[in-house]
Amino acid sequence: MERFITAAIVGTEQSGDTALTTGTRIDELSSQLSEGGKERQLLLTAAAWGAYQNAGHLAESAPELPSPAQPEPQNWHPLQRPQILETLLAHKETTLLQEALGYMQERRCRVPYDLLPAFLETVTKGKELREQVLPLLGERGRWLSQYNPKWNWVNELSTEASAIAPEQLEATWQEGTLKQRVEALRQQRLLDPASARQWLQQGWKKERADTRAPLLEALALKLSPEDEDFLEKALDDRSEQVRMVAVRLLAMLPGSAFMQRMHAHADALLRYQNGKISIRRPDALDKSWVRDGLINKVENASGINDACQRALEHLPFAYWEERFSLSPDQLLMAIENKTWQHVLFTVLCRQAARERHITGISSLLTFWREAEPDKRREERSVEAARLISCLPQPQAEDIAREMFQRNFASYTLGLHILPCPWSHDIGMFYLDWAREAAHNFPTEAGGGSERLRPSLARAALALPPSCFQLALQDWDLPELPEKYEYSTYYEHQQTKNSINQFLEILHLRKTIVEEIG
């Protein structure tokens, strides 16, 4: 076609191409054009050639059809009433979706096929949901995920979830992706801890900085004193992440040289005499504190307190009773320096929570409740909340109930750390309190509505289904009086909005239970 266009632009006399042919039967037709000269022949031939080209062509070979998805397991069935799941996919509160997914897993319901694309998109954005949803995707969901690169996490999680055959472990360790290599190392660690450590040692210098830390983490499985030498060397690694992993693992070996150094720091720091504990803070720190991950720079004198606190946090909870023969609350009361009393309270709380030391937790909570209010009270309350979350649910709920009854300053903290769902008893207790606070608005002394509003959001997600009927009954929030301050109007509107949002969430949860649970 280009030759025809060139000839038409330049002119038949100038083009020099006296026989413009196509190599098709069009040439036979154009040769029969005797009238009109070369110009007419050129234009008609070009028109015929254009029509010939556009008339059609051989179809391309059809691509090979993808292999179909595997059959679904017979003990899993599609969700029968998927409308609520479709609603939750568009809802901003992912906790509701998590609750629905939990019920689906209990009932062995998979996601309906027509919802799979939207479901995969939602879960791709919410990484915290991925492991929970993997079995709910079914074979069709896993099959579909291979056709969108954003959904590759499905294959990655599926690969991680499946054990590597023992005969494939070493090959996977040598040739796999980072996640596959970590999994191979973990499995080899369970089979033969020493050989797994040798794998890591042999290629350690060749590993990149961003791979050494996750690989070193695998030594936490079947950790033993035989790993100490390698971990001590890792304290000198250039990567801070690697050093922090080494510190954490060495702290798990009670007899390690690292733990002996931590005991030495504690022994030098604290002195017990005449029933009182005094603090002998070091004037300066040497490079060993940097190597042990307690401080970033020796020159950072302002960080000595923090470095000492980090050293103490590595100690086991039993250290304190063995050394001082005091309960945690007695030990704290024996510390004269209030700053260090707070430091030791923080240290003890974290140790007790880490070890789930129930007796120690109870003693620390006694100190927390009885301590005089000061500028650090809220900081102590944050640590106390972690302790409460470690208690058995009935005991934790008893403390939360006491905080409400005493109008404790950090009452909402108790609610937020209670495990979900609440028990029926604490749910009914809360609803009685909340309804009374709403009924007394705005006359209740002490700002009951201010306590009510922040608690409703948590309660909407934590109340057990047995409390739904009472919670969904009309709330008696009085109308405003004829004369009121703007602040009262604002508070009334905020409380009303909070109650409406509370009811909206509960209606959704009720539907989840009815249609899925």
Coordinates of N, CA and C in Angstrom, one line a residue, residues 265 268-271 278-285 304-305 308:
H265 N 25.5 -6.3 85.6 CA 25.0 -4.9 85.5 C 24.0 -4.7 86.6
A268 N 25.5 -4.6 90.1 CA 26.2 -3.3 90.4 C 25.3 -2.2 90.5
L269 N 24.1 -2.2 89.9 CA 23.2 -1.1 89.9 C 22.4 -0.9 91.1
L270 N 22.0 -2.1 91.7 CA 21.1 -2.0 92.9 C 21.7 -2.5 94.2
R271 N 21.5 -1.7 95.2 CA 22.0 -2.1 96.5 C 20.9 -2.1 97.5
S278 N 18.8 1.2 97.0 CA 19.4 2.5 96.4 C 20.0 2.1 95.1
I279 N 20.2 3.2 94.3 CA 20.6 3.0 92.9 C 22.1 3.5 92.8
R280 N 23.0 2.7 92.2 CA 24.3 3.2 91.9 C 24.5 3.2 90.4
R281 N 24.1 4.3 89.8 CA 24.2 4.4 88.4 C 25.6 4.6 87.9
P282 N 26.0 3.9 86.9 CA 27.4 4.1 86.4 C 27.6 5.5 85.8
D283 N 28.8 6.0 86.0 CA 29.1 7.4 85.5 C 29.3 7.4 84.0
A284 N 29.8 6.3 83.5 CA 30.0 6.2 82.0 C 29.8 4.7 81.6
L285 N 29.7 4.5 80.3 CA 29.5 3.2 79.8 C 30.6 2.8 78.8
I304 N 22.1 6.7 79.7 CA 22.6 5.7 80.7 C 21.4 5.1 81.4
N305 N 20.4 5.9 81.8 CA 19.2 5.3 82.5 C 18.5 4.3 81.6
C308 N 20.6 1.1 81.3 CA 20.4 0.3 82.5 C 19.0 -0.4 82.5

